[in-house]
Each structure stands twice: as C-alpha cells, then as structure tokens.
Coordinates of C-alpha atoms in Angstrom, one line a residue:
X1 CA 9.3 -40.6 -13.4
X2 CA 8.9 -43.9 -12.0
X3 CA 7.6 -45.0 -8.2
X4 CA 5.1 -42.9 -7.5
X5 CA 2.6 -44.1 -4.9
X6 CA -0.5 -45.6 -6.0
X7 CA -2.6 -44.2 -3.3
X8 CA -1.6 -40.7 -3.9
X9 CA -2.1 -38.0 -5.7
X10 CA 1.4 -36.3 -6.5
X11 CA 1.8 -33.1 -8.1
X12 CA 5.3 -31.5 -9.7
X13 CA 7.0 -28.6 -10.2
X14 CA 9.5 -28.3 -13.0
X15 CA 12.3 -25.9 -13.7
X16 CA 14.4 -25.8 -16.8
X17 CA 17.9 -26.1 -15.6
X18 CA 19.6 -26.7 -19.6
X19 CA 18.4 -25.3 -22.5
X20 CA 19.0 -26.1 -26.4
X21 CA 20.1 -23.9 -29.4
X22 CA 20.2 -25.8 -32.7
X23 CA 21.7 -24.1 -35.6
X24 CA 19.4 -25.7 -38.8
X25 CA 22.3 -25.0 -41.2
X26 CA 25.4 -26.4 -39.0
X27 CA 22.6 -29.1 -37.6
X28 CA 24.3 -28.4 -34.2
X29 CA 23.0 -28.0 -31.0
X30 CA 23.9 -25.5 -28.4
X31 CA 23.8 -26.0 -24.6
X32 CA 23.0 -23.2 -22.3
X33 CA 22.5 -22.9 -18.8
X34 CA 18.8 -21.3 -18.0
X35 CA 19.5 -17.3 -16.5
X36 CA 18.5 -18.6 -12.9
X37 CA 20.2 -21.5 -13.0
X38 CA 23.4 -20.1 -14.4
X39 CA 22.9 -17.6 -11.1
X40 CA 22.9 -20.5 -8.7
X41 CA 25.4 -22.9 -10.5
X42 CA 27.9 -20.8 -12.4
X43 CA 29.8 -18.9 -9.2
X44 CA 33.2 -19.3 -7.5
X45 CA 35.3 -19.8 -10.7
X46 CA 33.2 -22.4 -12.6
X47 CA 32.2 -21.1 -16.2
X48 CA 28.5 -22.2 -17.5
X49 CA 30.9 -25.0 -19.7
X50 CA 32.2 -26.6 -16.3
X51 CA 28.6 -26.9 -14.9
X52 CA 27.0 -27.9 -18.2
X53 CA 29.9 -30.9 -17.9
X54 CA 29.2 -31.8 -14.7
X55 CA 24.9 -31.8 -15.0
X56 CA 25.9 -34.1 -18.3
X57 CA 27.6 -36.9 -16.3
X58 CA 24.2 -37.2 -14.2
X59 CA 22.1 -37.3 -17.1
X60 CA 24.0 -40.2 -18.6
X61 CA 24.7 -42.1 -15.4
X62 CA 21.4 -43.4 -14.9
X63 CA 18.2 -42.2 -12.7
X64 CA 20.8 -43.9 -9.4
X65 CA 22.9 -40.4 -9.6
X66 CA 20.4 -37.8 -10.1
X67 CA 18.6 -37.9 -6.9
X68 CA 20.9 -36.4 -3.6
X69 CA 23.2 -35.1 -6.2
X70 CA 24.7 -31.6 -4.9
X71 CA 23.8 -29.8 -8.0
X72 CA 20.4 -30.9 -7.8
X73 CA 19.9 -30.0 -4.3
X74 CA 21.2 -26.4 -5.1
X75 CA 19.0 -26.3 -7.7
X76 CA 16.1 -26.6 -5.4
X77 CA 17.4 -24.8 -2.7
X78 CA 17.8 -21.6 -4.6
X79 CA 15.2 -18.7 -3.5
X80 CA 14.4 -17.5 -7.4
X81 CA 13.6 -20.6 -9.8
X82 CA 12.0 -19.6 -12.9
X83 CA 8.9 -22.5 -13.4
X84 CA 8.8 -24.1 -16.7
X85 CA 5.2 -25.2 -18.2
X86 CA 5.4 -29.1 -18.2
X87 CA 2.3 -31.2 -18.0
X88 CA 2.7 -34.3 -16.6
X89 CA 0.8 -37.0 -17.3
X90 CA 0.1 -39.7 -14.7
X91 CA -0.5 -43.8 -15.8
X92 CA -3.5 -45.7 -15.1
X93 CA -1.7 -47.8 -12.5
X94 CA -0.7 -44.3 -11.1
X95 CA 2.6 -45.0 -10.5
X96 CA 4.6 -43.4 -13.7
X97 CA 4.4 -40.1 -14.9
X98 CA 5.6 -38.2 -18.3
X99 CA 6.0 -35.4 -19.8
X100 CA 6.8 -34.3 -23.1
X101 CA 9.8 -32.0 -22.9
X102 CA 12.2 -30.1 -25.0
X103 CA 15.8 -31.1 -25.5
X104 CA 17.9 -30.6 -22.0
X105 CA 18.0 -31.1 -18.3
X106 CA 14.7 -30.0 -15.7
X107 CA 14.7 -30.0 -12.2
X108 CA 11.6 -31.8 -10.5
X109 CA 10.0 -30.9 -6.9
X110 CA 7.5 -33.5 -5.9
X111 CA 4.8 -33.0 -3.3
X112 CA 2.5 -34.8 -2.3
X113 CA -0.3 -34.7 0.9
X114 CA 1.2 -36.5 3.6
X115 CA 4.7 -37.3 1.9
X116 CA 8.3 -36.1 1.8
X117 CA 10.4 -36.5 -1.5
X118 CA 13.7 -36.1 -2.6
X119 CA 14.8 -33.8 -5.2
X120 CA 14.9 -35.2 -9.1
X121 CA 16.9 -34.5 -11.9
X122 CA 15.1 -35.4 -15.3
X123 CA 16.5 -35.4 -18.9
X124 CA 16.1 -35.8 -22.7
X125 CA 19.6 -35.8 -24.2
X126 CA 20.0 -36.0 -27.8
X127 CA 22.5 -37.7 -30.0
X128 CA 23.5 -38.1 -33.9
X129 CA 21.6 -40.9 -35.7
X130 CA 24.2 -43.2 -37.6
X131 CA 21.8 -44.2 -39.9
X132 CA 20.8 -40.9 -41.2
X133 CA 23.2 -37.9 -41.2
X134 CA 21.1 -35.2 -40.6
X135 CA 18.7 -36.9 -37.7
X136 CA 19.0 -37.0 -33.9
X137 CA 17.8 -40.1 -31.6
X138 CA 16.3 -38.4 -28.5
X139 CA 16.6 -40.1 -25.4
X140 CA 14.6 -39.0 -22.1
X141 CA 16.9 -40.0 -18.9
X142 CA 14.4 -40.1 -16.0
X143 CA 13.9 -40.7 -12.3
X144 CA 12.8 -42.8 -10.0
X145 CA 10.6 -41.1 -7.1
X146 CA 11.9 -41.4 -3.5
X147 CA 10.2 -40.4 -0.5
X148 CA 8.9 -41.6 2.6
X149 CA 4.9 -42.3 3.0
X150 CA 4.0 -40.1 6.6
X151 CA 2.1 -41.3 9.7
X152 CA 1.9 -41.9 13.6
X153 CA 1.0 -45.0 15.1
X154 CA 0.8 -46.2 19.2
X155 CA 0.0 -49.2 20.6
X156 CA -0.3 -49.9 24.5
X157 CA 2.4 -52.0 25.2
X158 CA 2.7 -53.0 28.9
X159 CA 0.5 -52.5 32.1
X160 CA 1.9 -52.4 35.7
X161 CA 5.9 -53.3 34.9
X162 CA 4.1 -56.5 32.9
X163 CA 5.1 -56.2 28.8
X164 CA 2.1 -57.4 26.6
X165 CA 2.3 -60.4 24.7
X166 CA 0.8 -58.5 21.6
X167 CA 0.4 -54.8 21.4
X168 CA -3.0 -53.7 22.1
X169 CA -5.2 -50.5 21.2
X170 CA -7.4 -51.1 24.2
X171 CA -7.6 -52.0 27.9
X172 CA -8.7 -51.7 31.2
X173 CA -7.1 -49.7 34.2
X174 CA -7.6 -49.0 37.7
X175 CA -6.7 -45.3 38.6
X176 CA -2.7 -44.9 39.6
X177 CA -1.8 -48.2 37.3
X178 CA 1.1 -47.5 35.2
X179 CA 0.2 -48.4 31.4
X180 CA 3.3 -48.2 28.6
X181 CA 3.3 -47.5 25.5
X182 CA 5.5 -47.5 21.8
X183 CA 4.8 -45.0 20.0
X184 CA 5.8 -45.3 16.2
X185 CA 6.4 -42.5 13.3
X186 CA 7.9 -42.0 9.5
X187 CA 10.8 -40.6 9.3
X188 CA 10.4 -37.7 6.6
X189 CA 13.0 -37.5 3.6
X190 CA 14.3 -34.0 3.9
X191 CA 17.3 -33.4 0.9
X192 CA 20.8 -33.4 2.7
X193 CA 20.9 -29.5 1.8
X194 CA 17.3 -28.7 3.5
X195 CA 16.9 -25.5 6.1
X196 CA 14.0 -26.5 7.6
X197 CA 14.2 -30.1 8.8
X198 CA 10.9 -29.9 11.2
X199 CA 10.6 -33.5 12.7
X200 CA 8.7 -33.9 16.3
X201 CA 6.4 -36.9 17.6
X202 CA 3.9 -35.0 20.1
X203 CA 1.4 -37.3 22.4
X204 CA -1.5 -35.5 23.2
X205 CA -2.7 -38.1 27.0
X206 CA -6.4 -37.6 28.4
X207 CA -6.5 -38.3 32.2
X208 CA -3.1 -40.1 31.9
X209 CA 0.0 -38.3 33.4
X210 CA 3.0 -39.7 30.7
X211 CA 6.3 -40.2 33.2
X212 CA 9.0 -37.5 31.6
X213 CA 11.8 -39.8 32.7
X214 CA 11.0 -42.9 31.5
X215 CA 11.0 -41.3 27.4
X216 CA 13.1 -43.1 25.2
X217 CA 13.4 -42.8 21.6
X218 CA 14.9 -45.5 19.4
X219 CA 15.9 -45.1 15.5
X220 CA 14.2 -48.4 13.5
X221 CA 16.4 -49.4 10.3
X222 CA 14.0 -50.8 7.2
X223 CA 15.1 -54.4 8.7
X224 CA 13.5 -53.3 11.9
X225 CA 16.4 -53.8 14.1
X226 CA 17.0 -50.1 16.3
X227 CA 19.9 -48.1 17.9
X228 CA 18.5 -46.4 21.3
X229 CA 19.0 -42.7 20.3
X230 CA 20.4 -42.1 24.4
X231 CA 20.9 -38.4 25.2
X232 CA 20.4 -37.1 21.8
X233 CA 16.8 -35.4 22.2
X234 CA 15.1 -33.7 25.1
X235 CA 11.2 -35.0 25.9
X236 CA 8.9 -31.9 27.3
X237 CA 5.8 -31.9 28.8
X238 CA 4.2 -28.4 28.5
X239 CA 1.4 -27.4 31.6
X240 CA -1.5 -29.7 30.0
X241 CA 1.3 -32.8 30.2
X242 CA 1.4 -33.1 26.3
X243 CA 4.6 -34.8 25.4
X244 CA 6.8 -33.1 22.6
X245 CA 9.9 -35.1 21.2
X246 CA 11.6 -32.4 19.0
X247 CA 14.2 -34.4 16.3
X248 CA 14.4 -31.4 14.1
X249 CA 18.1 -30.0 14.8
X250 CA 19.6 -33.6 14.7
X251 CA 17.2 -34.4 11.8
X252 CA 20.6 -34.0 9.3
X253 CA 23.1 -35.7 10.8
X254 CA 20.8 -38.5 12.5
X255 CA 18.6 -39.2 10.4
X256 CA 19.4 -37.7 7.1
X257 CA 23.3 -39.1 7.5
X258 CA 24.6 -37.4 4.1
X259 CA 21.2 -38.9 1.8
X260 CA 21.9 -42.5 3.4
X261 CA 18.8 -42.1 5.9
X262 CA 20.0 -44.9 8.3
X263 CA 16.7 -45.1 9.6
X264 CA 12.9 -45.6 7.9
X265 CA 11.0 -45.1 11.3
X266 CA 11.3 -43.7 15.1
X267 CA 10.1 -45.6 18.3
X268 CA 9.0 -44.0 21.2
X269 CA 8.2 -45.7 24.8
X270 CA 7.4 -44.0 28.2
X271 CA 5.1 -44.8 30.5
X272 CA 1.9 -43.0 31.5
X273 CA -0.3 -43.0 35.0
X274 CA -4.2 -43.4 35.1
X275 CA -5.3 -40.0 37.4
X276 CA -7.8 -39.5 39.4
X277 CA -9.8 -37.7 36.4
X278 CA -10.0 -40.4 34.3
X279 CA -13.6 -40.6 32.7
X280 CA -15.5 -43.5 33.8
X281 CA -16.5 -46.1 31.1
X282 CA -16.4 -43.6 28.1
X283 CA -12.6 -44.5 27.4
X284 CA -9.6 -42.3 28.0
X285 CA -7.5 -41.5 24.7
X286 CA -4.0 -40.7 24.1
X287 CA -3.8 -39.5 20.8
X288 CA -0.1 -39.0 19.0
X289 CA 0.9 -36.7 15.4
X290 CA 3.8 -36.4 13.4
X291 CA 4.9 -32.8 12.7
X292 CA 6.9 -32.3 9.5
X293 CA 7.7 -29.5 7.0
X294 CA 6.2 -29.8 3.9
X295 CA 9.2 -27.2 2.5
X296 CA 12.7 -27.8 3.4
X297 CA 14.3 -24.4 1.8
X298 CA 11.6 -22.0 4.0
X299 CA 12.9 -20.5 7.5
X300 CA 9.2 -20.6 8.6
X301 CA 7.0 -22.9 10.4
X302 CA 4.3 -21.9 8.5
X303 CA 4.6 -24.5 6.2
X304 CA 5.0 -27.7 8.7
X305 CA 2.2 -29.7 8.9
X306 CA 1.0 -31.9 11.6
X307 CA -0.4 -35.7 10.9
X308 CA -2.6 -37.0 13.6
X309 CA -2.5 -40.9 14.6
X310 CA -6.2 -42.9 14.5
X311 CA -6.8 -42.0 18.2
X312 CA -8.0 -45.4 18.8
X313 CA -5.8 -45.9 21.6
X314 CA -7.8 -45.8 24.5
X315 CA -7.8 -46.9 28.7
X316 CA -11.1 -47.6 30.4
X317 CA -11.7 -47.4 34.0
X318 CA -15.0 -48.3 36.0
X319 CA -16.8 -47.7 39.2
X320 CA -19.5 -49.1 41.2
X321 CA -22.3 -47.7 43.0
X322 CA -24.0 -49.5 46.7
X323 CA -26.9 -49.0 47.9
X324 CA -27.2 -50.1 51.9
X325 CA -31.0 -51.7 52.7
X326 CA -31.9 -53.0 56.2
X327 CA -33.8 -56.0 56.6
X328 CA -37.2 -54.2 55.7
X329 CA -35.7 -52.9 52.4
X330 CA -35.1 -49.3 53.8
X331 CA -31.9 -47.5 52.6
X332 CA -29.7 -47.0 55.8
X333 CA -27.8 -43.6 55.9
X334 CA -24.0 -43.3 57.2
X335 CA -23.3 -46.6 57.0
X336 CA -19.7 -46.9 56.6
X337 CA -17.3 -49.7 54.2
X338 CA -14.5 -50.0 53.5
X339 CA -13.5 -51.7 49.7
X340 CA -10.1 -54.2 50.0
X341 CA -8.0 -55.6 47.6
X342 CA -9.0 -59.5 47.2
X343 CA -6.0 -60.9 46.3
X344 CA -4.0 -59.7 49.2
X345 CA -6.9 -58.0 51.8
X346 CA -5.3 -54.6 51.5
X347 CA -7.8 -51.5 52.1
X348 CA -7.5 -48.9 49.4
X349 CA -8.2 -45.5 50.1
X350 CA -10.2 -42.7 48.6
X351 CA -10.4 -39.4 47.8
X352 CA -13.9 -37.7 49.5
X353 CA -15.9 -35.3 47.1
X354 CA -16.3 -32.6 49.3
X355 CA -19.3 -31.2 47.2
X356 CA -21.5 -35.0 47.5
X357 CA -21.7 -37.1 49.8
X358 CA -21.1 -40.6 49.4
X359 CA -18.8 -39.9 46.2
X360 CA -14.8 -41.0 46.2
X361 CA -12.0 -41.2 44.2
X362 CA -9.9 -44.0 44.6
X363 CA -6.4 -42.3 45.2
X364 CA -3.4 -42.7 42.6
X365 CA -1.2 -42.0 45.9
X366 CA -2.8 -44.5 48.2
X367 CA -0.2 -43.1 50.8
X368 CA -0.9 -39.3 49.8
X369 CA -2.4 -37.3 53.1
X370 CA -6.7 -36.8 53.5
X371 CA -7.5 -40.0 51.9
X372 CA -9.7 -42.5 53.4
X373 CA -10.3 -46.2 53.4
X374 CA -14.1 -45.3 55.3
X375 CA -17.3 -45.0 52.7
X376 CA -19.8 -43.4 53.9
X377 CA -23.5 -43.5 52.1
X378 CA -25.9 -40.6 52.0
X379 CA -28.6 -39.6 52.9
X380 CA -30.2 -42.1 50.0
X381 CA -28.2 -45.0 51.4
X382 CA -26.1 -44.8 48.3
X383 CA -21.9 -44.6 48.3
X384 CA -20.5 -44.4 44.6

C-alpha cells in the first residue's frame, strides 16, 4: 500500500475477502469466497462464481479501480467481517506498507488519528509460469492510500466593513466594532456507501457576539477556486452564542458527489461584535474544531471526534484609568468628563457600574437607553 502520510502513524485492518484451494496433484488452484464475505456478496441471484468474476476484474485493473469500487464498499460496510491476521510492515520513509499474504483478494480499513480514508482492495493473484510447468509467478496487486489529512484553521479577516490586506491572527478592537472572519476546515473522505457522514465546523467566540445572518459557507476545489454553498446548511447559535455549521446530511451528495469529492476544503465567513465583556488586555479568543466520524458504517455519535483549531486567534481591547489632581496635587472627587471621538468630536457613551463608582463600559449600542457620555471620579479622584 502506497501514499501513506509520513507524519502519521496508520494502522490497518484486514479481512480476507478470496481465499485459495490448490489441488498438489491437479496443480490447480481453487477460488472461494470467505463465509462472511460470501454473506455480504453472494445475494439477489449472483452465485459465489459471478462475484469471484467481478472482484477478479479489480484485481487486474490496477490499484485506480479498487478504491470507491461498490464491492469494496460493501465489503466494509457489512456488520460481521471476520479479521484476518496480517502484519503489516511500514518503510523507513513511512510512506509504503506490506504485508506478506496468502494467495487471494483482502479488504483493507485504514485509520489513522486525525484522518479519513477510503476503503482499499488489496491482492496477490497467481498465474502459470511458462518457463516451468509446474510453478506459479505470484503477483501482489496493491493500493494506493487516499484520504484527507484533518484540521480547522481561522484567520481575522476584516474589521469595521474594511477587508484586510493579509489575514491576520491578531488585532486590536474597540467594544461594538464588527471584526470578520474565514474560517477554514478539511473536508473528511467518508466512502460513497458510509451511514454516518458526521461533518460540522463549530466556533466556540469569547466576549464576541458572531452575527447569525451574515454566515456563509463556501465549498474550496483543490485549485482553490469556490462555489458559495447558498441555502444548503443552516448556521445555529446555541444560548452561550457558539456557532454550529452542521454539513453531515448533505455530506454525500455535496461533498462526497458519488467518490468524486468536488471539494478538498470548506470556507466559513460571518462576522462577530466585540461586547461589553470583553477582557481587557489579556486577549479575547475565538476558537474553531472540526467534528468528524472516525467510523462511517456506526449509527452512533460515539465515535465522532472533534479536532480543535490552534486558538491563536485572538482580539484585544484596552482601557484607561484618570486620576483628577487640583493645582496642589490633591485628587478632586465628582469631577465630571466626558471622552470624544478625535477624528470627528463625537461623545461616546458609557455604561455606569452600579456596584463602583467611577467604573464604565463603553456601550456597543451607543444609542441603547441608561448610557452616559458624563464620567464621574470617586471618591479617590479616579474614573476608569
């Protein structure tokens, strides 16, 4: 089995699908279905001989037909598979693995942390040697690993209706600015015959309120141009505003497309709010994952899995804090300011902490009822 990722560490399961009889005094071999595959395969009128026919084509077609192939995704579907004992061995360059097998045709599952694969059909067939009539040339038909590498990535993207030259993981924010973002994820490789095609983006926001409406998500092809996906998927925000884009139901016929898999990544863009609860200078994070199955023949959630982005995505925000002195250096209680906008003279307005004095807010709704443009300092002189 060829193209496995160097980085990994990839593990396989293996199920005899054809087994071999040879007959020492005839020196003929015998093809048999394996009992559980013959249970999957040999139903609605085709006899083991019609199967055996047809999982011979792939096996001398070339690696290019035995991935996607309906057989092969039956194979793996089925709920009773009967594991064979193969131990396969991995290069030093970790990107081939072998096995020594008997004569006949093995289903292969590959899984790996952080990875989807598609289902693999491996071989060794045998055939007469013309240069000595009693040997056999064996000849082991492999596979070439496909699957999609899994993660979540964002990137702030715009701030107030301005786009960013370059996408940035950091910036600064005054509360009520509008900040966008892209947020970017694998699409897993879920066989065309998969049950459980679990495939949501979620955004987890700190102090940022993410605008439901303004959710779009866009299907990226490997050249990187992309179809806005418009009215296909539902965004949510659950009570704690945490974004959910759920792709799993259109997962087959999206993204999947009958094995083509039109499209090697998703893009997601909304736009978020800094609130009035944003942290002051420790950074406010917005933190995506990937959620995908790590079995697509299971009806259970049990087994999806969810891959968390770096969380290096964050907004800072700032304040100040004014002490008022007189002449003789004495702090000067209820004094009153008011802060303005430089660049136009506009007064902003506040939000009073009704628990300390001299403490405000500056409001997201600077038009919302009970703010203030009036700072007043305590009883230490001091406004924050």
């Amino acid at each position: 089995i060829t193209g496995l990722p160097a980085d990994k560490t990839v593990t396989f399961a293996t199920y005899q699908v054809i087994k071999t009889k040879f007959d020492t005094a005839a020196n003929e071999l015998t093809y048999q279905l394996t009992d559980w595959a013959k249970a999957v395969l040999a139903t609605g009128g085709k006899t083991e001989d019609d199967v055996i026919k047809e999982i011979s084509k792939l096996n001398t077609t070339g690696t290019s037909a035995t991935e996607q192939d309906n057989i092969v995704n039956q194979l793996a579907a089925a709920a009773s598979k009967t594991a064979y004992s193969a131990l396969w061995t991995v290069s030093s360059d970790k990107t081939t693995a072998t096995a020594n097998l008997p004569i006949g045709s093995y289903l292969v599952m590959a899984s790996c942390t952080d990875m989807t694969f598609l289902n693999m059909l491996v071989s060794v067939n045998a055939k007469a040697d013309s240069t000595d009539p009693n040997g056999w040339i064996l000849e082991g038909e492999g596979a070439v690993l496909k699957g999609n590498q899994l993660s979540v990535d964002k990137k702030i993207t715009g701030k107030k209706g301005t786009a960013l030259q370059t996408p940035i993981d950091e910036t600064t924010a005054a509360i009520g600015d509008t900040l966008s973002y892209t947020v970017t994820a694998n699409v897993p490789h879920y066989p065309a015959n998969a049950t459980h095609t679990t495939f949501k983006v979620k955004d987890t926001p700190t102090n940022l309120e993410i605008k439901q409406n303004t959710v779009k998500v866009y299907g990226v092809k490997a050249d990187g141009t992309d179809d806005e996906l418009t009215g296909q998927f539902t965004p949510t925000l659950d009570g704690n505003g945490v974004l959910t884009v759920d792709m799993s139901e259109k997962y087959l016929t999206l993204f999947c497309a009958n094995g083509t898999y039109p499209y090697a990544t998703v893009k997601i863009t909304y736009d978020a709010v800094l609130m009035e609860s944003a942290s002051i200078a420790t950074g406010n994070t917005n933190k995506p994952a990937l959620i995908y199955g790590t079995d697509p023949y299971t009806d259970s959630d049990a087994s999806d899995k969810e891959i968390p982005g770096d969380g290096k995505q964050k907004v800072y925000t700032y304040g100040l804090n004014l002490t008022k002195k007189n002449s003789d250096n004495n702090v000067l209680s209820n004094a009153v300011f008011s802060v303005k906008r430089k660049d136009n003279g506009t007064k902003l307005k506040f939000i009073e902490d009704a628990t300390a004095k001299g403490t405000y807010t500056l409001a997201r709704d600077q038009g919302a009822a009970g703010v203030t443009d009036q700072l007043t300092t305590n009883d230490q002189g001091t406004f924050n």
